[in-house]
Amino acid sequence: QQPVQSPQAVILREGEDAVINCSSSKALYSVHWYRQKHGEAPVFLMILLKGGEQKGHEKISASFNEKKQQSSLYLTASQLSYSGTYFCGTDPGPGNQFYFGTGTSLTVIP
Amino acid sequence: DAGVIQSPRHEVTEMGQEVTLRCKPISGHDYLFWYRQTMMRGLELLIYFNNNVPIDDSGMPEDRFSAKMPNASFSTLKIQPSEPRDSAVYFCASSLLAGGQRNTGELFFGEGSRLTVL
């Protein structure tokens, strides 16, 4: 029931792009994305409610494919400040529990 | 505005001792969540409350764990007796019910309580 994220870890140079995938075994009502820096609490990035919806946050955007029960987070022109662990959170809808994904560690180097 | 406030930030205790973690959610938020984070298991939901009522405690590991929310501004997570495998960072989070629907709002996390059981 915990959504699976891929890749588990990625290292980028500043300015490079990355994609983080989140896959659920259950039909989804919404998907959240959070970023957690080392030693800190997770911080909300965005929520996607509709199938195929794409949202943006600075140079970070995401898509949500209801039919495939998947979401992807896109980081373009990465900055050092993007380093951290990214979690998706999946909401299957009323009566079901919200689960966080397995996490993806992202490291941006100069 | 004040965020979610947790205490203590760090707790070191010996096996068998009682541990109480505290959380003050953001004023006006209807939902309160307790999560546990470890390297092995990631972020696990332990229990969540809606309007002070426990809704789902299926994530509570065993009877040694208990959580209460006596009012809208305070919640506790208690471990008695504690064991070394309880060592983890415990996060409290709150959110606001939006638009009369099931909670689809963002979670606001506290800074966490790092528990070490020796």
mmCIF file with all atom_site columns, C-alpha atoms in Angstrom:
data_model
loop_
_atom_site.group_PDB
_atom_site.id
_atom_site.type_symbol
_atom_site.label_atom_id
_atom_site.label_alt_id
_atom_site.label_comp_id
_atom_site.label_asym_id
_atom_site.label_entity_id
_atom_site.label_seq_id
_atom_site.pdbx_PDB_ins_code
_atom_site.Cartn_x
_atom_site.Cartn_y
_atom_site.Cartn_z
_atom_site.occupancy
_atom_site.B_iso_or_equiv
_atom_site.pdbx_formal_charge
_atom_site.auth_seq_id
_atom_site.auth_comp_id
_atom_site.auth_asym_id
_atom_site.auth_atom_id
_atom_site.pdbx_PDB_model_num
ATOM 1   C CA . GLN A 1 1   ? 0.000   0.000  0.000   1.00 0.00 ? 1   GLN A CA 1
ATOM 2   C CA . GLN A 1 2   ? 2.962   2.303  0.412   1.00 0.00 ? 2   GLN A CA 1
ATOM 3   C CA . PRO A 1 3   ? 3.592   3.962  -2.943  1.00 0.00 ? 3   PRO A CA 1
ATOM 4   C CA . VAL A 1 4   ? 6.896   3.143  -4.577  1.00 0.00 ? 4   VAL A CA 1
ATOM 5   C CA . GLN A 1 5   ? 9.183   5.909  -5.721  1.00 0.00 ? 5   GLN A CA 1
ATOM 6   C CA . SER A 1 6   ? 11.938  5.747  -8.291  1.00 0.00 ? 6   SER A CA 1
ATOM 7   C CA . PRO A 1 7   ? 14.776  6.332  -8.410  1.00 0.00 ? 7   PRO A CA 1
ATOM 8   C CA . GLN A 1 8   ? 15.794  5.788  -4.790  1.00 0.00 ? 8   GLN A CA 1
ATOM 9   C CA . ALA A 1 9   ? 18.609  8.285  -5.130  1.00 0.00 ? 9   ALA A CA 1
ATOM 10  C CA . VAL A 1 10  ? 19.927  10.663 -7.738  1.00 0.00 ? 10  VAL A CA 1
ATOM 11  C CA . ILE A 1 11  ? 22.901  13.001 -7.957  1.00 0.00 ? 11  ILE A CA 1
ATOM 12  C CA . LEU A 1 12  ? 22.733  16.006 -10.261 1.00 0.00 ? 12  LEU A CA 1
ATOM 13  C CA . ARG A 1 13  ? 24.964  18.854 -11.194 1.00 0.00 ? 13  ARG A CA 1
ATOM 14  C CA . GLU A 1 14  ? 23.525  22.338 -10.915 1.00 0.00 ? 14  GLU A CA 1
ATOM 15  C CA . GLY A 1 15  ? 21.395  23.140 -13.921 1.00 0.00 ? 15  GLY A CA 1
ATOM 16  C CA . GLU A 1 16  ? 20.511  19.540 -14.752 1.00 0.00 ? 16  GLU A CA 1
ATOM 17  C CA . ASP A 1 17  ? 16.986  18.167 -14.803 1.00 0.00 ? 17  ASP A CA 1
ATOM 18  C CA . ALA A 1 18  ? 15.487  15.248 -12.888 1.00 0.00 ? 18  ALA A CA 1
ATOM 19  C CA . VAL A 1 19  ? 12.271  13.259 -12.775 1.00 0.00 ? 19  VAL A CA 1
ATOM 20  C CA . ILE A 1 20  ? 10.991  11.421 -9.714  1.00 0.00 ? 20  ILE A CA 1
ATOM 21  C CA . ASN A 1 21  ? 8.241   8.879  -10.138 1.00 0.00 ? 21  ASN A CA 1
ATOM 22  C CA . CYS A 1 22  ? 5.603   7.699  -7.679  1.00 0.00 ? 22  CYS A CA 1
ATOM 23  C CA . SER A 1 23  ? 3.524   4.617  -8.322  1.00 0.00 ? 23  SER A CA 1
ATOM 24  C CA . SER A 1 24  ? 0.572   3.342  -6.300  1.00 0.00 ? 24  SER A CA 1
ATOM 25  C CA . SER A 1 25  ? -1.179  -0.022 -6.300  1.00 0.00 ? 25  SER A CA 1
ATOM 26  C CA . LYS A 1 26  ? -4.461  1.699  -5.450  1.00 0.00 ? 26  LYS A CA 1
ATOM 27  C CA . ALA A 1 27  ? -6.643  4.119  -7.363  1.00 0.00 ? 27  ALA A CA 1
ATOM 28  C CA . LEU A 1 28  ? -5.883  7.627  -6.220  1.00 0.00 ? 28  LEU A CA 1
ATOM 29  C CA . TYR A 1 29  ? -7.942  10.639 -5.247  1.00 0.00 ? 29  TYR A CA 1
ATOM 30  C CA . SER A 1 30  ? -4.986  12.981 -4.911  1.00 0.00 ? 30  SER A CA 1
ATOM 31  C CA . VAL A 1 31  ? -1.214  13.044 -4.721  1.00 0.00 ? 31  VAL A CA 1
ATOM 32  C CA . HIS A 1 32  ? 0.945   15.272 -2.543  1.00 0.00 ? 32  HIS A CA 1
ATOM 33  C CA . TRP A 1 33  ? 4.640   16.039 -2.923  1.00 0.00 ? 33  TRP A CA 1
ATOM 34  C CA . TYR A 1 34  ? 6.910   17.010 -0.038  1.00 0.00 ? 34  TYR A CA 1
ATOM 35  C CA . ARG A 1 35  ? 10.587  17.795 0.322   1.00 0.00 ? 35  ARG A CA 1
ATOM 36  C CA . GLN A 1 36  ? 12.578  17.073 3.469   1.00 0.00 ? 36  GLN A CA 1
ATOM 37  C CA . LYS A 1 37  ? 16.014  18.520 4.071   1.00 0.00 ? 37  LYS A CA 1
ATOM 38  C CA . HIS A 1 38  ? 18.390  16.675 6.340   1.00 0.00 ? 38  HIS A CA 1
ATOM 39  C CA . GLY A 1 39  ? 17.423  17.063 9.982   1.00 0.00 ? 39  GLY A CA 1
ATOM 40  C CA . GLU A 1 40  ? 14.278  19.017 9.176   1.00 0.00 ? 40  GLU A CA 1
ATOM 41  C CA . ALA A 1 41  ? 10.582  18.310 8.806   1.00 0.00 ? 41  ALA A CA 1
ATOM 42  C CA . PRO A 1 42  ? 8.951   17.567 5.453   1.00 0.00 ? 42  PRO A CA 1
ATOM 43  C CA . VAL A 1 43  ? 7.666   20.650 3.688   1.00 0.00 ? 43  VAL A CA 1
ATOM 44  C CA . PHE A 1 44  ? 4.703   20.643 1.337   1.00 0.00 ? 44  PHE A CA 1
ATOM 45  C CA . LEU A 1 45  ? 5.411   21.365 -2.330  1.00 0.00 ? 45  LEU A CA 1
ATOM 46  C CA . MET A 1 46  ? 2.133   20.752 -4.097  1.00 0.00 ? 46  MET A CA 1
ATOM 47  C CA . ILE A 1 47  ? -1.033  18.700 -4.330  1.00 0.00 ? 47  ILE A CA 1
ATOM 48  C CA . LEU A 1 48  ? -2.618  17.297 -7.479  1.00 0.00 ? 48  LEU A CA 1
ATOM 49  C CA . LEU A 1 49  ? -6.311  16.482 -7.456  1.00 0.00 ? 49  LEU A CA 1
ATOM 50  C CA . LYS A 1 50  ? -7.336  15.775 -11.022 1.00 0.00 ? 50  LYS A CA 1
ATOM 51  C CA . GLY A 1 51  ? -6.217  13.186 -13.551 1.00 0.00 ? 51  GLY A CA 1
ATOM 52  C CA . GLY A 1 52  ? -3.588  14.483 -15.887 1.00 0.00 ? 52  GLY A CA 1
ATOM 53  C CA . GLU A 1 53  ? -3.308  17.700 -13.951 1.00 0.00 ? 53  GLU A CA 1
ATOM 54  C CA . GLN A 1 54  ? 0.031   19.410 -13.956 1.00 0.00 ? 54  GLN A CA 1
ATOM 55  C CA . LYS A 1 55  ? 1.063   21.985 -11.402 1.00 0.00 ? 55  LYS A CA 1
ATOM 56  C CA . GLY A 1 56  ? 4.140   24.091 -10.948 1.00 0.00 ? 56  GLY A CA 1
ATOM 57  C CA . HIS A 1 57  ? 6.127   25.479 -8.077  1.00 0.00 ? 57  HIS A CA 1
ATOM 58  C CA . GLU A 1 58  ? 9.124   27.630 -9.117  1.00 0.00 ? 58  GLU A CA 1
ATOM 59  C CA . LYS A 1 59  ? 11.006  25.290 -11.469 1.00 0.00 ? 59  LYS A CA 1
ATOM 60  C CA . ILE A 1 60  ? 9.396   22.226 -9.947  1.00 0.00 ? 60  ILE A CA 1
ATOM 61  C CA . SER A 1 61  ? 6.276   20.809 -11.528 1.00 0.00 ? 61  SER A CA 1
ATOM 62  C CA . ALA A 1 62  ? 4.319   17.583 -11.300 1.00 0.00 ? 62  ALA A CA 1
ATOM 63  C CA . SER A 1 63  ? 1.827   15.510 -13.221 1.00 0.00 ? 63  SER A CA 1
ATOM 64  C CA . PHE A 1 64  ? -0.786  13.033 -12.078 1.00 0.00 ? 64  PHE A CA 1
ATOM 65  C CA . ASN A 1 65  ? -2.093  10.186 -14.213 1.00 0.00 ? 65  ASN A CA 1
ATOM 66  C CA . GLU A 1 66  ? -5.156  8.751  -12.502 1.00 0.00 ? 66  GLU A CA 1
ATOM 67  C CA . LYS A 1 67  ? -5.513  5.810  -14.847 1.00 0.00 ? 67  LYS A CA 1
ATOM 68  C CA . LYS A 1 68  ? -1.948  4.668  -14.339 1.00 0.00 ? 68  LYS A CA 1
ATOM 69  C CA . GLN A 1 69  ? -2.075  5.513  -10.608 1.00 0.00 ? 69  GLN A CA 1
ATOM 70  C CA . GLN A 1 70  ? 1.156   7.392  -11.033 1.00 0.00 ? 70  GLN A CA 1
ATOM 71  C CA . SER A 1 71  ? 2.592   10.809 -10.437 1.00 0.00 ? 71  SER A CA 1
ATOM 72  C CA . SER A 1 72  ? 5.862   12.348 -11.532 1.00 0.00 ? 72  SER A CA 1
ATOM 73  C CA . LEU A 1 73  ? 7.787   15.292 -10.126 1.00 0.00 ? 73  LEU A CA 1
ATOM 74  C CA . TYR A 1 74  ? 9.893   17.301 -12.566 1.00 0.00 ? 74  TYR A CA 1
ATOM 75  C CA . LEU A 1 75  ? 12.812  19.408 -11.408 1.00 0.00 ? 75  LEU A CA 1
ATOM 76  C CA . THR A 1 76  ? 14.301  21.620 -14.090 1.00 0.00 ? 76  THR A CA 1
ATOM 77  C CA . ALA A 1 77  ? 17.546  23.565 -14.003 1.00 0.00 ? 77  ALA A CA 1
ATOM 78  C CA . SER A 1 78  ? 18.240  22.184 -10.535 1.00 0.00 ? 78  SER A CA 1
ATOM 79  C CA . GLN A 1 79  ? 19.721  24.407 -7.854  1.00 0.00 ? 79  GLN A CA 1
ATOM 80  C CA . LEU A 1 80  ? 21.777  23.485 -4.799  1.00 0.00 ? 80  LEU A CA 1
ATOM 81  C CA . SER A 1 81  ? 18.739  24.295 -2.651  1.00 0.00 ? 81  SER A CA 1
ATOM 82  C CA . TYR A 1 82  ? 16.810  21.450 -4.270  1.00 0.00 ? 82  TYR A CA 1
ATOM 83  C CA . SER A 1 83  ? 18.865  18.871 -2.392  1.00 0.00 ? 83  SER A CA 1
ATOM 84  C CA . GLY A 1 84  ? 16.851  16.761 0.012   1.00 0.00 ? 84  GLY A CA 1
ATOM 85  C CA . THR A 1 85  ? 14.568  13.768 0.125   1.00 0.00 ? 85  THR A CA 1
ATOM 86  C CA . TYR A 1 86  ? 11.367  13.950 -1.869  1.00 0.00 ? 86  TYR A CA 1
ATOM 87  C CA . PHE A 1 87  ? 8.265   12.088 -0.791  1.00 0.00 ? 87  PHE A CA 1
ATOM 88  C CA . CYS A 1 88  ? 5.020   11.580 -2.596  1.00 0.00 ? 88  CYS A CA 1
ATOM 89  C CA . GLY A 1 89  ? 1.911   11.096 -0.517  1.00 0.00 ? 89  GLY A CA 1
ATOM 90  C CA . THR A 1 90  ? -1.034  9.241  -1.961  1.00 0.00 ? 90  THR A CA 1
ATOM 91  C CA . ASP A 1 91  ? -4.658  9.590  -0.956  1.00 0.00 ? 91  ASP A CA 1
ATOM 92  C CA . PRO A 1 92  ? -6.908  6.782  -2.200  1.00 0.00 ? 92  PRO A CA 1
ATOM 93  C CA . GLY A 1 93  ? -10.008 8.671  -1.095  1.00 0.00 ? 93  GLY A CA 1
ATOM 94  C CA . PRO A 1 94  ? -12.583 8.493  1.695   1.00 0.00 ? 94  PRO A CA 1
ATOM 95  C CA . GLY A 1 95  ? -12.183 5.583  4.055   1.00 0.00 ? 95  GLY A CA 1
ATOM 96  C CA . ASN A 1 96  ? -8.604  4.904  3.049   1.00 0.00 ? 96  ASN A CA 1
ATOM 97  C CA . GLN A 1 97  ? -5.361  5.863  4.642   1.00 0.00 ? 97  GLN A CA 1
ATOM 98  C CA . PHE A 1 98  ? -2.946  8.433  3.267   1.00 0.00 ? 98  PHE A CA 1
ATOM 99  C CA . TYR A 1 99  ? 0.501   6.909  2.676   1.00 0.00 ? 99  TYR A CA 1
ATOM 100 C CA . PHE A 1 100 ? 3.886   8.453  2.099   1.00 0.00 ? 100 PHE A CA 1
ATOM 101 C CA . GLY A 1 101 ? 6.140   6.950  -0.557  1.00 0.00 ? 101 GLY A CA 1
ATOM 102 C CA . THR A 1 102 ? 9.504   5.317  -0.067  1.00 0.00 ? 102 THR A CA 1
ATOM 103 C CA . GLY A 1 103 ? 11.359  8.565  -0.715  1.00 0.00 ? 103 GLY A CA 1
ATOM 104 C CA . THR A 1 104 ? 13.937  9.737  -3.276  1.00 0.00 ? 104 THR A CA 1
ATOM 105 C CA . SER A 1 105 ? 17.183  11.278 -2.139  1.00 0.00 ? 105 SER A CA 1
ATOM 106 C CA . LEU A 1 106 ? 18.244  14.112 -4.446  1.00 0.00 ? 106 LEU A CA 1
ATOM 107 C CA . THR A 1 107 ? 21.693  15.661 -4.219  1.00 0.00 ? 107 THR A CA 1
ATOM 108 C CA . VAL A 1 108 ? 22.664  18.648 -6.339  1.00 0.00 ? 108 VAL A CA 1
ATOM 109 C CA . ILE A 1 109 ? 26.367  19.342 -6.598  1.00 0.00 ? 109 ILE A CA 1
ATOM 110 C CA . PRO A 1 110 ? 28.129  22.415 -7.991  1.00 0.00 ? 110 PRO A CA 1
ATOM 111 C CA . ASP B 2 1   ? 1.602   32.563 12.709  1.00 0.00 ? 1   ASP B CA 1
ATOM 112 C CA . ALA B 2 2   ? 3.016   29.825 14.888  1.00 0.00 ? 2   ALA B CA 1
ATOM 113 C CA . GLY B 2 3   ? 3.452   26.484 13.210  1.00 0.00 ? 3   GLY B CA 1
ATOM 114 C CA . VAL B 2 4   ? 3.022   23.048 14.721  1.00 0.00 ? 4   VAL B CA 1
ATOM 115 C CA . ILE B 2 5   ? 4.929   22.930 17.973  1.00 0.00 ? 5   ILE B CA 1
ATOM 116 C CA . GLN B 2 6   ? 6.415   19.723 19.324  1.00 0.00 ? 6   GLN B CA 1
ATOM 117 C CA . SER B 2 7   ? 8.255   18.943 22.513  1.00 0.00 ? 7   SER B CA 1
ATOM 118 C CA . PRO B 2 8   ? 10.714  17.741 23.492  1.00 0.00 ? 8   PRO B CA 1
ATOM 119 C CA . ARG B 2 9   ? 12.984  18.128 20.452  1.00 0.00 ? 9   ARG B CA 1
ATOM 120 C CA . HIS B 2 10  ? 15.309  15.458 21.759  1.00 0.00 ? 10  HIS B CA 1
ATOM 121 C CA . GLU B 2 11  ? 14.737  12.718 24.296  1.00 0.00 ? 11  GLU B CA 1
ATOM 122 C CA . VAL B 2 12  ? 17.192  10.122 25.474  1.00 0.00 ? 12  VAL B CA 1
ATOM 123 C CA . THR B 2 13  ? 15.836  7.521  27.817  1.00 0.00 ? 13  THR B CA 1
ATOM 124 C CA . GLU B 2 14  ? 16.509  4.030  29.022  1.00 0.00 ? 14  GLU B CA 1
ATOM 125 C CA . MET B 2 15  ? 14.615  0.958  28.016  1.00 0.00 ? 15  MET B CA 1
ATOM 126 C CA . GLY B 2 16  ? 11.523  0.461  30.124  1.00 0.00 ? 16  GLY B CA 1
ATOM 127 C CA . GLN B 2 17  ? 10.942  4.129  30.849  1.00 0.00 ? 17  GLN B CA 1
ATOM 128 C CA . GLU B 2 18  ? 7.795   5.999  29.896  1.00 0.00 ? 18  GLU B CA 1
ATOM 129 C CA . VAL B 2 19  ? 8.094   8.575  27.131  1.00 0.00 ? 19  VAL B CA 1
ATOM 130 C CA . THR B 2 20  ? 5.567   11.329 26.443  1.00 0.00 ? 20  THR B CA 1
ATOM 131 C CA . LEU B 2 21  ? 5.745   13.432 23.296  1.00 0.00 ? 21  LEU B CA 1
ATOM 132 C CA . ARG B 2 22  ? 3.652   16.546 22.971  1.00 0.00 ? 22  ARG B CA 1
ATOM 133 C CA . CYS B 2 23  ? 2.164   18.454 20.079  1.00 0.00 ? 23  CYS B CA 1
ATOM 134 C CA . LYS B 2 24  ? 0.313   21.719 19.628  1.00 0.00 ? 24  LYS B CA 1
ATOM 135 C CA . PRO B 2 25  ? -1.308  21.899 16.175  1.00 0.00 ? 25  PRO B CA 1
ATOM 136 C CA . ILE B 2 26  ? -1.926  25.042 14.189  1.00 0.00 ? 26  ILE B CA 1
ATOM 137 C CA . SER B 2 27  ? -4.972  26.829 15.520  1.00 0.00 ? 27  SER B CA 1
ATOM 138 C CA . GLY B 2 28  ? -8.078  26.071 13.494  1.00 0.00 ? 28  GLY B CA 1
ATOM 139 C CA . HIS B 2 29  ? -6.779  22.866 11.945  1.00 0.00 ? 29  HIS B CA 1
ATOM 140 C CA . ASP B 2 30  ? -9.198  19.957 12.114  1.00 0.00 ? 30  ASP B CA 1
ATOM 141 C CA . TYR B 2 31  ? -6.800  17.086 11.602  1.00 0.00 ? 31  TYR B CA 1
ATOM 142 C CA . LEU B 2 32  ? -3.806  15.995 13.634  1.00 0.00 ? 32  LEU B CA 1
ATOM 143 C CA . PHE B 2 33  ? -1.410  13.233 12.617  1.00 0.00 ? 33  PHE B CA 1
ATOM 144 C CA . TRP B 2 34  ? 1.394   11.419 14.387  1.00 0.00 ? 34  TRP B CA 1
ATOM 145 C CA . TYR B 2 35  ? 4.133   9.975  12.167  1.00 0.00 ? 35  TYR B CA 1
ATOM 146 C CA . ARG B 2 36  ? 7.255   8.003  12.948  1.00 0.00 ? 36  ARG B CA 1
ATOM 147 C CA . GLN B 2 37  ? 10.293  8.208  10.694  1.00 0.00 ? 37  GLN B CA 1
ATOM 148 C CA . THR B 2 38  ? 13.146  5.713  10.551  1.00 0.00 ? 38  THR B CA 1
ATOM 149 C CA . MET B 2 39  ? 15.680  4.856  7.880   1.00 0.00 ? 39  MET B CA 1
ATOM 150 C CA . MET B 2 40  ? 14.243  1.377  7.506   1.00 0.00 ? 40  MET B CA 1
ATOM 151 C CA . ARG B 2 41  ? 10.540  2.186  7.345   1.00 0.00 ? 41  ARG B CA 1
ATOM 152 C CA . GLY B 2 42  ? 10.441  5.769  6.167   1.00 0.00 ? 42  GLY B CA 1
ATOM 153 C CA . LEU B 2 43  ? 7.467   7.890  7.238   1.00 0.00 ? 43  LEU B CA 1
ATOM 154 C CA . GLU B 2 44  ? 4.817   5.765  8.931   1.00 0.00 ? 44  GLU B CA 1
ATOM 155 C CA . LEU B 2 45  ? 1.437   7.067  10.008  1.00 0.00 ? 45  LEU B CA 1
ATOM 156 C CA . LEU B 2 46  ? 0.755   6.000  13.571  1.00 0.00 ? 46  LEU B CA 1
ATOM 157 C CA . ILE B 2 47  ? -2.604  7.612  14.263  1.00 0.00 ? 47  ILE B CA 1
ATOM 158 C CA . TYR B 2 48  ? -4.693  10.571 13.205  1.00 0.00 ? 48  TYR B CA 1
ATOM 159 C CA . PHE B 2 49  ? -7.463  12.596 14.792  1.00 0.00 ? 49  PHE B CA 1
ATOM 160 C CA . ASN B 2 50  ? -10.294 14.602 13.310  1.00 0.00 ? 50  ASN B CA 1
ATOM 161 C CA . ASN B 2 51  ? -11.854 17.194 15.603  1.00 0.00 ? 51  ASN B CA 1
ATOM 162 C CA . ASN B 2 52  ? -10.043 15.576 18.553  1.00 0.00 ? 52  ASN B CA 1
ATOM 163 C CA . VAL B 2 53  ? -11.495 12.118 17.812  1.00 0.00 ? 53  VAL B CA 1
ATOM 164 C CA . PRO B 2 54  ? -9.116  9.283  16.863  1.00 0.00 ? 54  PRO B CA 1
ATOM 165 C CA . ILE B 2 55  ? -10.068 8.114  13.390  1.00 0.00 ? 55  ILE B CA 1
ATOM 166 C CA . ASP B 2 56  ? -7.471  5.543  12.461  1.00 0.00 ? 56  ASP B CA 1
ATOM 167 C CA . ASP B 2 57  ? -4.950  4.055  14.875  1.00 0.00 ? 57  ASP B CA 1
ATOM 168 C CA . SER B 2 58  ? -4.093  1.011  12.791  1.00 0.00 ? 58  SER B CA 1
ATOM 169 C CA . GLY B 2 59  ? -0.531  2.229  12.479  1.00 0.00 ? 59  GLY B CA 1
ATOM 170 C CA . MET B 2 60  ? 0.133   2.176  16.213  1.00 0.00 ? 60  MET B CA 1
ATOM 171 C CA . PRO B 2 61  ? 2.739   -0.577 16.602  1.00 0.00 ? 61  PRO B CA 1
ATOM 172 C CA . GLU B 2 62  ? 1.403   -2.215 19.732  1.00 0.00 ? 62  GLU B CA 1
ATOM 173 C CA . ASP B 2 63  ? -0.278  -1.592 23.039  1.00 0.00 ? 63  ASP B CA 1
ATOM 174 C CA . ARG B 2 64  ? 2.788   0.143  24.374  1.00 0.00 ? 64  ARG B CA 1
ATOM 175 C CA . PHE B 2 65  ? 1.827   3.125  22.233  1.00 0.00 ? 65  PHE B CA 1
ATOM 176 C CA . SER B 2 66  ? -1.109  5.371  23.047  1.00 0.00 ? 66  SER B CA 1
ATOM 177 C CA . ALA B 2 67  ? -2.214  8.789  21.840  1.00 0.00 ? 67  ALA B CA 1
ATOM 178 C CA . LYS B 2 68  ? -4.694  11.295 23.149  1.00 0.00 ? 68  LYS B CA 1
ATOM 179 C CA . MET B 2 69  ? -6.106  14.602 22.034  1.00 0.00 ? 69  MET B CA 1
ATOM 180 C CA . PRO B 2 70  ? -7.973  16.091 25.007  1.00 0.00 ? 70  PRO B CA 1
ATOM 181 C CA . ASN B 2 71  ? -8.686  19.345 23.165  1.00 0.00 ? 71  ASN B CA 1
ATOM 182 C CA . ALA B 2 72  ? -8.161  21.033 19.831  1.00 0.00 ? 72  ALA B CA 1
ATOM 183 C CA . SER B 2 73  ? -4.829  22.528 20.812  1.00 0.00 ? 73  SER B CA 1
ATOM 184 C CA . PHE B 2 74  ? -2.979  19.624 22.389  1.00 0.00 ? 74  PHE B CA 1
ATOM 185 C CA . SER B 2 75  ? -2.087  16.022 21.726  1.00 0.00 ? 75  SER B CA 1
ATOM 186 C CA . THR B 2 76  ? 0.240   13.499 23.326  1.00 0.00 ? 76  THR B CA 1
ATOM 187 C CA . LEU B 2 77  ? 1.881   10.313 22.147  1.00 0.00 ? 77  LEU B CA 1
ATOM 188 C CA . LYS B 2 78  ? 2.956   8.029  24.954  1.00 0.00 ? 78  LYS B CA 1
ATOM 189 C CA . ILE B 2 79  ? 5.208   4.995  24.866  1.00 0.00 ? 79  ILE B CA 1
ATOM 190 C CA . GLN B 2 80  ? 5.199   2.791  27.944  1.00 0.00 ? 80  GLN B CA 1
ATOM 191 C CA . PRO B 2 81  ? 7.436   0.908  28.374  1.00 0.00 ? 81  PRO B CA 1
ATOM 192 C CA . SER B 2 82  ? 9.890   2.158  25.768  1.00 0.00 ? 82  SER B CA 1
ATOM 193 C CA . GLU B 2 83  ? 12.220  -0.177 23.867  1.00 0.00 ? 83  GLU B CA 1
ATOM 194 C CA . PRO B 2 84  ? 15.357  0.480  21.784  1.00 0.00 ? 84  PRO B CA 1
ATOM 195 C CA . ARG B 2 85  ? 13.435  -0.279 18.577  1.00 0.00 ? 85  ARG B CA 1
ATOM 196 C CA . ASP B 2 86  ? 11.218  2.725  19.315  1.00 0.00 ? 86  ASP B CA 1
ATOM 197 C CA . SER B 2 87  ? 14.161  5.002  18.563  1.00 0.00 ? 87  SER B CA 1
ATOM 198 C CA . ALA B 2 88  ? 13.067  7.275  15.735  1.00 0.00 ? 88  ALA B CA 1
ATOM 199 C CA . VAL B 2 89  ? 11.990  10.788 14.886  1.00 0.00 ? 89  VAL B CA 1
ATOM 200 C CA . TYR B 2 90  ? 8.340   11.341 15.736  1.00 0.00 ? 90  TYR B CA 1
ATOM 201 C CA . PHE B 2 91  ? 6.536   14.028 13.766  1.00 0.00 ? 91  PHE B CA 1
ATOM 202 C CA . CYS B 2 92  ? 3.249   15.658 14.513  1.00 0.00 ? 92  CYS B CA 1
ATOM 203 C CA . ALA B 2 93  ? 1.401   17.283 11.614  1.00 0.00 ? 93  ALA B CA 1
ATOM 204 C CA . SER B 2 94  ? -1.858  19.154 11.273  1.00 0.00 ? 94  SER B CA 1
ATOM 205 C CA . SER B 2 95  ? -4.068  20.126 8.373   1.00 0.00 ? 95  SER B CA 1
ATOM 206 C CA . LEU B 2 96  ? -7.262  21.932 7.605   1.00 0.00 ? 96  LEU B CA 1
ATOM 207 C CA . LEU B 2 97  ? -10.367 20.329 6.235   1.00 0.00 ? 97  LEU B CA 1
ATOM 208 C CA . ALA B 2 98  ? -11.004 22.078 2.953   1.00 0.00 ? 98  ALA B CA 1
ATOM 209 C CA . GLY B 2 99  ? -14.282 22.599 1.186   1.00 0.00 ? 99  GLY B CA 1
ATOM 210 C CA . GLY B 2 100 ? -16.289 20.093 3.196   1.00 0.00 ? 100 GLY B CA 1
ATOM 211 C CA . GLN B 2 101 ? -14.462 17.233 1.527   1.00 0.00 ? 101 GLN B CA 1
ATOM 212 C CA . ARG B 2 102 ? -12.214 14.605 2.943   1.00 0.00 ? 102 ARG B CA 1
ATOM 213 C CA . ASN B 2 103 ? -8.965  16.208 3.911   1.00 0.00 ? 103 ASN B CA 1
ATOM 214 C CA . THR B 2 104 ? -7.054  17.079 0.786   1.00 0.00 ? 104 THR B CA 1
ATOM 215 C CA . GLY B 2 105 ? -5.084  19.855 2.326   1.00 0.00 ? 105 GLY B CA 1
ATOM 216 C CA . GLU B 2 106 ? -1.379  20.069 2.855   1.00 0.00 ? 106 GLU B CA 1
ATOM 217 C CA . LEU B 2 107 ? 0.149   18.710 6.008   1.00 0.00 ? 107 LEU B CA 1
ATOM 218 C CA . PHE B 2 108 ? 2.059   21.131 8.213   1.00 0.00 ? 108 PHE B CA 1
ATOM 219 C CA . PHE B 2 109 ? 4.734   19.286 10.142  1.00 0.00 ? 109 PHE B CA 1
ATOM 220 C CA . GLY B 2 110 ? 6.320   20.136 13.438  1.00 0.00 ? 110 GLY B CA 1
ATOM 221 C CA . GLU B 2 111 ? 10.089  19.987 13.772  1.00 0.00 ? 111 GLU B CA 1
ATOM 222 C CA . GLY B 2 112 ? 9.928   16.495 15.225  1.00 0.00 ? 112 GLY B CA 1
ATOM 223 C CA . SER B 2 113 ? 10.963  14.804 18.443  1.00 0.00 ? 113 SER B CA 1
ATOM 224 C CA . ARG B 2 114 ? 14.077  12.662 18.142  1.00 0.00 ? 114 ARG B CA 1
ATOM 225 C CA . LEU B 2 115 ? 13.780  9.750  20.548  1.00 0.00 ? 115 LEU B CA 1
ATOM 226 C CA . THR B 2 116 ? 16.688  7.553  21.528  1.00 0.00 ? 116 THR B CA 1
ATOM 227 C CA . VAL B 2 117 ? 15.996  4.574  23.757  1.00 0.00 ? 117 VAL B CA 1
ATOM 228 C CA . LEU B 2 118 ? 19.129  2.995  25.207  1.00 0.00 ? 118 LEU B CA 1
#
